CSV table of C-alpha atoms in Angstrom, one decimal:
chain,number,residue,atom,x,y,z
I,1,UNK,CA,93.1,-175.8,-32.9
I,2,UNK,CA,90.2,-176.5,-35.4
I,3,UNK,CA,87.0,-177.7,-33.9
I,4,UNK,CA,85.1,-180.6,-35.5
I,5,UNK,CA,82.1,-179.0,-37.3
I,6,UNK,CA,79.6,-180.9,-39.4
I,7,UNK,CA,79.1,-177.8,-41.7
I,8,UNK,CA,82.8,-177.3,-42.1
I,9,UNK,CA,83.3,-181.0,-43.1
I,10,UNK,CA,80.6,-180.9,-45.7
I,11,UNK,CA,81.8,-177.6,-47.1
I,12,UNK,CA,85.4,-178.9,-47.3
I,13,UNK,CA,84.2,-182.0,-49.2
I,14,UNK,CA,82.3,-179.8,-51.7
I,15,UNK,CA,85.1,-177.3,-52.2
I,16,UNK,CA,87.6,-180.2,-52.9
I,17,UNK,CA,85.1,-181.9,-55.3
I,18,UNK,CA,84.6,-178.7,-57.3
I,19,UNK,CA,88.3,-178.4,-58.0
I,20,UNK,CA,88.5,-181.6,-60.0
I,21,UNK,CA,85.0,-183.1,-60.4
I,22,UNK,CA,85.8,-185.2,-63.5
I,23,UNK,CA,88.7,-187.1,-61.9
I,24,UNK,CA,86.8,-187.7,-58.7
I,25,UNK,CA,83.6,-188.9,-60.4
I,26,UNK,CA,85.6,-190.9,-62.9
I,27,UNK,CA,87.4,-192.7,-60.1
I,28,UNK,CA,84.2,-193.4,-58.3
I,29,UNK,CA,82.4,-194.7,-61.4
I,30,UNK,CA,85.4,-196.9,-62.2
I,31,UNK,CA,85.5,-198.4,-58.7
I,32,UNK,CA,81.7,-199.0,-58.8
I,33,UNK,CA,82.0,-200.6,-62.3
I,34,UNK,CA,84.7,-203.0,-61.1
I,35,UNK,CA,82.6,-204.0,-58.0
I,36,UNK,CA,79.5,-204.4,-60.1
I,37,UNK,CA,81.1,-206.5,-62.8
I,38,UNK,CA,82.8,-208.7,-60.2
I,39,UNK,CA,79.5,-209.2,-58.3
I,40,UNK,CA,77.6,-210.1,-61.5
I,41,UNK,CA,80.2,-212.5,-62.8
I,42,UNK,CA,81.2,-214.2,-59.5
I,43,UNK,CA,78.0,-214.2,-57.4
I,44,UNK,CA,76.1,-217.6,-57.8
I,45,UNK,CA,72.7,-217.5,-59.3
I,46,UNK,CA,69.7,-217.4,-57.0
I,47,UNK,CA,68.6,-220.8,-56.0
I,48,UNK,CA,71.8,-222.5,-57.4
I,49,UNK,CA,73.2,-225.3,-55.2
I,50,UNK,CA,76.1,-224.5,-53.0
I,51,UNK,CA,79.3,-226.0,-54.4
I,52,UNK,CA,83.0,-225.6,-53.7
I,53,UNK,CA,83.2,-223.5,-56.9
I,54,UNK,CA,80.3,-221.2,-55.9
I,55,UNK,CA,81.9,-220.7,-52.5
I,56,UNK,CA,85.2,-219.8,-54.0
I,57,UNK,CA,83.5,-217.4,-56.4
I,58,UNK,CA,81.7,-215.7,-53.5
I,59,UNK,CA,84.9,-215.3,-51.6
I,60,UNK,CA,86.6,-213.9,-54.7
I,61,UNK,CA,83.7,-211.4,-55.1
I,62,UNK,CA,84.0,-210.4,-51.5
I,63,UNK,CA,87.8,-209.9,-51.8
I,64,UNK,CA,87.4,-207.7,-54.9
I,65,UNK,CA,84.7,-205.7,-52.9
I,66,UNK,CA,87.2,-205.1,-50.1
I,67,UNK,CA,89.9,-204.0,-52.6
I,68,UNK,CA,87.3,-201.5,-54.0
I,69,UNK,CA,86.5,-200.1,-50.6
I,70,UNK,CA,90.2,-199.8,-49.7
I,71,UNK,CA,90.9,-198.1,-53.1
I,72,UNK,CA,88.1,-195.6,-52.7
I,73,UNK,CA,89.1,-194.6,-49.2
I,74,UNK,CA,92.8,-194.3,-50.3
I,75,UNK,CA,91.7,-192.1,-53.2
I,76,UNK,CA,89.5,-189.9,-51.0
I,77,UNK,CA,92.4,-189.4,-48.5
I,78,UNK,CA,94.8,-188.4,-51.2
I,79,UNK,CA,92.2,-186.2,-53.0
I,80,UNK,CA,91.5,-184.4,-49.7
I,81,UNK,CA,95.2,-183.8,-49.1
I,82,UNK,CA,96.2,-182.8,-52.6
I,83,UNK,CA,93.4,-182.9,-55.1
I,84,UNK,CA,95.6,-181.4,-57.9
I,85,UNK,CA,97.9,-184.4,-57.7
I,86,UNK,CA,95.5,-187.3,-57.2
I,87,UNK,CA,95.2,-189.9,-60.0
I,88,UNK,CA,92.9,-192.8,-60.8
I,89,UNK,CA,95.9,-195.0,-60.0
I,90,UNK,CA,95.4,-194.0,-56.4
I,91,UNK,CA,92.5,-196.5,-56.3
I,92,UNK,CA,95.1,-199.3,-56.3
I,93,UNK,CA,96.6,-199.8,-52.8
I,94,UNK,CA,97.2,-203.6,-52.4
I,95,UNK,CA,99.9,-203.3,-49.7
I,96,UNK,CA,97.3,-202.2,-47.1
I,97,UNK,CA,94.9,-205.0,-47.9
I,98,UNK,CA,95.6,-207.4,-45.0
I,99,UNK,CA,95.8,-204.6,-42.4
I,100,UNK,CA,92.6,-203.0,-43.7
I,101,UNK,CA,90.8,-206.3,-43.7
I,102,UNK,CA,91.9,-207.0,-40.1
I,103,UNK,CA,90.8,-203.6,-38.9
I,104,UNK,CA,87.4,-204.1,-40.6
I,105,UNK,CA,86.9,-207.4,-38.8
I,106,UNK,CA,87.8,-206.0,-35.4
I,107,UNK,CA,85.5,-203.0,-35.9
I,108,UNK,CA,82.7,-205.1,-37.3
I,109,UNK,CA,82.7,-207.5,-34.4
I,110,UNK,CA,82.7,-204.7,-31.9
I,111,UNK,CA,79.8,-202.9,-33.5
I,112,UNK,CA,77.8,-206.1,-34.0
I,113,UNK,CA,78.2,-207.0,-30.3
I,114,UNK,CA,77.3,-203.5,-29.3
I,115,UNK,CA,74.1,-203.6,-31.5
I,116,UNK,CA,73.1,-207.0,-30.1
I,117,UNK,CA,73.5,-205.7,-26.5
I,118,UNK,CA,71.3,-202.6,-26.6
I,119,UNK,CA,71.8,-200.9,-30.0
I,120,UNK,CA,73.2,-197.7,-28.5
I,121,UNK,CA,76.6,-199.2,-27.5
I,122,UNK,CA,76.9,-200.4,-31.1
I,123,UNK,CA,76.3,-196.9,-32.4
I,124,UNK,CA,78.8,-195.5,-30.0
I,125,UNK,CA,81.3,-198.1,-31.0
I,126,UNK,CA,80.7,-197.3,-34.7
I,127,UNK,CA,81.4,-193.6,-34.1
I,128,UNK,CA,84.5,-194.3,-32.0
I,129,UNK,CA,86.1,-196.8,-34.4
I,130,UNK,CA,85.1,-195.3,-37.7
I,131,UNK,CA,88.6,-194.0,-38.4
I,132,UNK,CA,90.5,-197.3,-37.8
I,133,UNK,CA,90.6,-198.0,-41.6
I,134,UNK,CA,91.8,-194.4,-42.2
I,135,UNK,CA,94.7,-194.9,-39.9
I,136,UNK,CA,95.6,-198.2,-41.5
I,137,UNK,CA,95.8,-196.5,-44.9
I,138,UNK,CA,97.1,-193.1,-43.9
I,139,UNK,CA,99.5,-194.0,-41.1
I,140,UNK,CA,100.3,-197.6,-41.8
I,141,UNK,CA,98.9,-198.7,-38.4
I,142,UNK,CA,98.2,-202.4,-37.7
I,143,UNK,CA,94.6,-203.4,-37.1
I,144,UNK,CA,94.7,-203.4,-33.3
I,145,UNK,CA,96.8,-200.2,-33.1
I,146,UNK,CA,94.3,-198.5,-35.5
I,147,UNK,CA,91.4,-199.7,-33.4
I,148,UNK,CA,92.8,-198.2,-30.2
I,149,UNK,CA,94.0,-194.9,-31.9
I,150,UNK,CA,90.6,-194.3,-33.6
I,151,UNK,CA,88.8,-194.7,-30.2
I,152,UNK,CA,91.2,-192.1,-28.7
I,153,UNK,CA,90.8,-189.7,-31.6
I,154,UNK,CA,87.0,-189.8,-31.3
I,155,UNK,CA,86.9,-189.3,-27.6
I,156,UNK,CA,84.7,-186.4,-26.8
I,157,UNK,CA,83.6,-186.1,-30.4
I,158,UNK,CA,81.2,-189.0,-30.9
I,159,UNK,CA,78.1,-186.8,-30.9
I,160,UNK,CA,79.6,-184.5,-33.6
I,161,UNK,CA,80.6,-187.6,-35.6
I,162,UNK,CA,77.1,-189.1,-35.3
I,163,UNK,CA,75.6,-185.8,-36.5
I,164,UNK,CA,78.0,-185.8,-39.4
I,165,UNK,CA,77.0,-189.3,-40.3
I,166,UNK,CA,73.3,-188.2,-40.2
I,167,UNK,CA,74.2,-185.2,-42.4
I,168,UNK,CA,76.0,-187.5,-44.9
I,169,UNK,CA,73.0,-189.9,-45.0
I,170,UNK,CA,70.7,-186.9,-45.6
I,171,UNK,CA,73.0,-185.6,-48.4
I,172,UNK,CA,72.9,-188.9,-50.2
I,173,UNK,CA,69.2,-189.2,-49.9
I,174,UNK,CA,69.0,-185.9,-51.8
I,175,UNK,CA,71.4,-187.4,-54.3
I,176,UNK,CA,69.2,-190.4,-54.7
I,177,UNK,CA,66.1,-188.3,-55.2
I,178,UNK,CA,68.0,-186.3,-57.9
I,179,UNK,CA,67.3,-189.1,-60.4
I,180,UNK,CA,70.1,-191.2,-58.8
I,181,UNK,CA,72.7,-189.3,-60.8
I,182,UNK,CA,73.1,-187.0,-57.9
I,183,UNK,CA,74.9,-189.8,-56.0
I,184,UNK,CA,77.8,-189.3,-58.4
I,185,UNK,CA,78.3,-186.0,-56.6
I,186,UNK,CA,77.0,-186.6,-53.1
I,187,UNK,CA,78.9,-189.9,-52.4
I,188,UNK,CA,82.3,-188.4,-53.3
I,189,UNK,CA,81.5,-185.2,-51.4
I,190,UNK,CA,80.5,-187.4,-48.4
I,191,UNK,CA,83.7,-189.4,-48.5
I,192,UNK,CA,85.8,-186.2,-48.7
I,193,UNK,CA,83.8,-184.7,-45.8
I,194,UNK,CA,84.6,-187.8,-43.6
I,195,UNK,CA,88.2,-187.5,-44.5
I,196,UNK,CA,88.1,-183.9,-43.4
I,197,UNK,CA,86.7,-185.0,-40.1
I,198,UNK,CA,89.5,-187.5,-39.8
I,199,UNK,CA,92.1,-184.9,-40.6
I,200,UNK,CA,90.6,-182.5,-38.1
I,201,UNK,CA,90.7,-185.0,-35.2
I,202,UNK,CA,94.0,-186.4,-36.2
I,203,UNK,CA,95.5,-183.0,-35.5
I,204,UNK,CA,94.2,-182.9,-32.0
I,205,UNK,CA,95.9,-184.4,-28.9
I,206,UNK,CA,94.3,-187.6,-27.5
């Protein structure tokens, strides 16, 4: 049984990225462009009065942002599993939206409460629940079921996951320093590395 390894996850992300860098970067740029355009068009101007229209526009912008997050994670999972077959169309996964949103709310509330308590419980919660959204997309789990299953998957592996998160943050800092353009490589590699961690733990008994 494969052991969760920070180095193995990063290497896996890089090896997958190298096979089809253009499609992976293209999908990432498209998703970011959609998010950016939606934010610029729908976000109210700074200092503008709050109106019903501005509230609706902010909600619409947030919904589009969630669709983008969902699409990127869907794309990353499919690219990890079969990079030769992945398509830009894989960014579109509307059927999982409500379950994904529900899982994000449950995880977000838990992490915020943990951070308010003593910070450390919030970090532990974040590590234990980080794969809830993956399970929603990959296995079709409901929000609560994904919440519970993610916690079981991460049992005994939270320290490795925390180190992986730190490694991913460090990788993206390097990408940022590389004239920002490096993020076009480091962010997709980071996402693929996290999917590899998910796949590694998903294959282990709870």
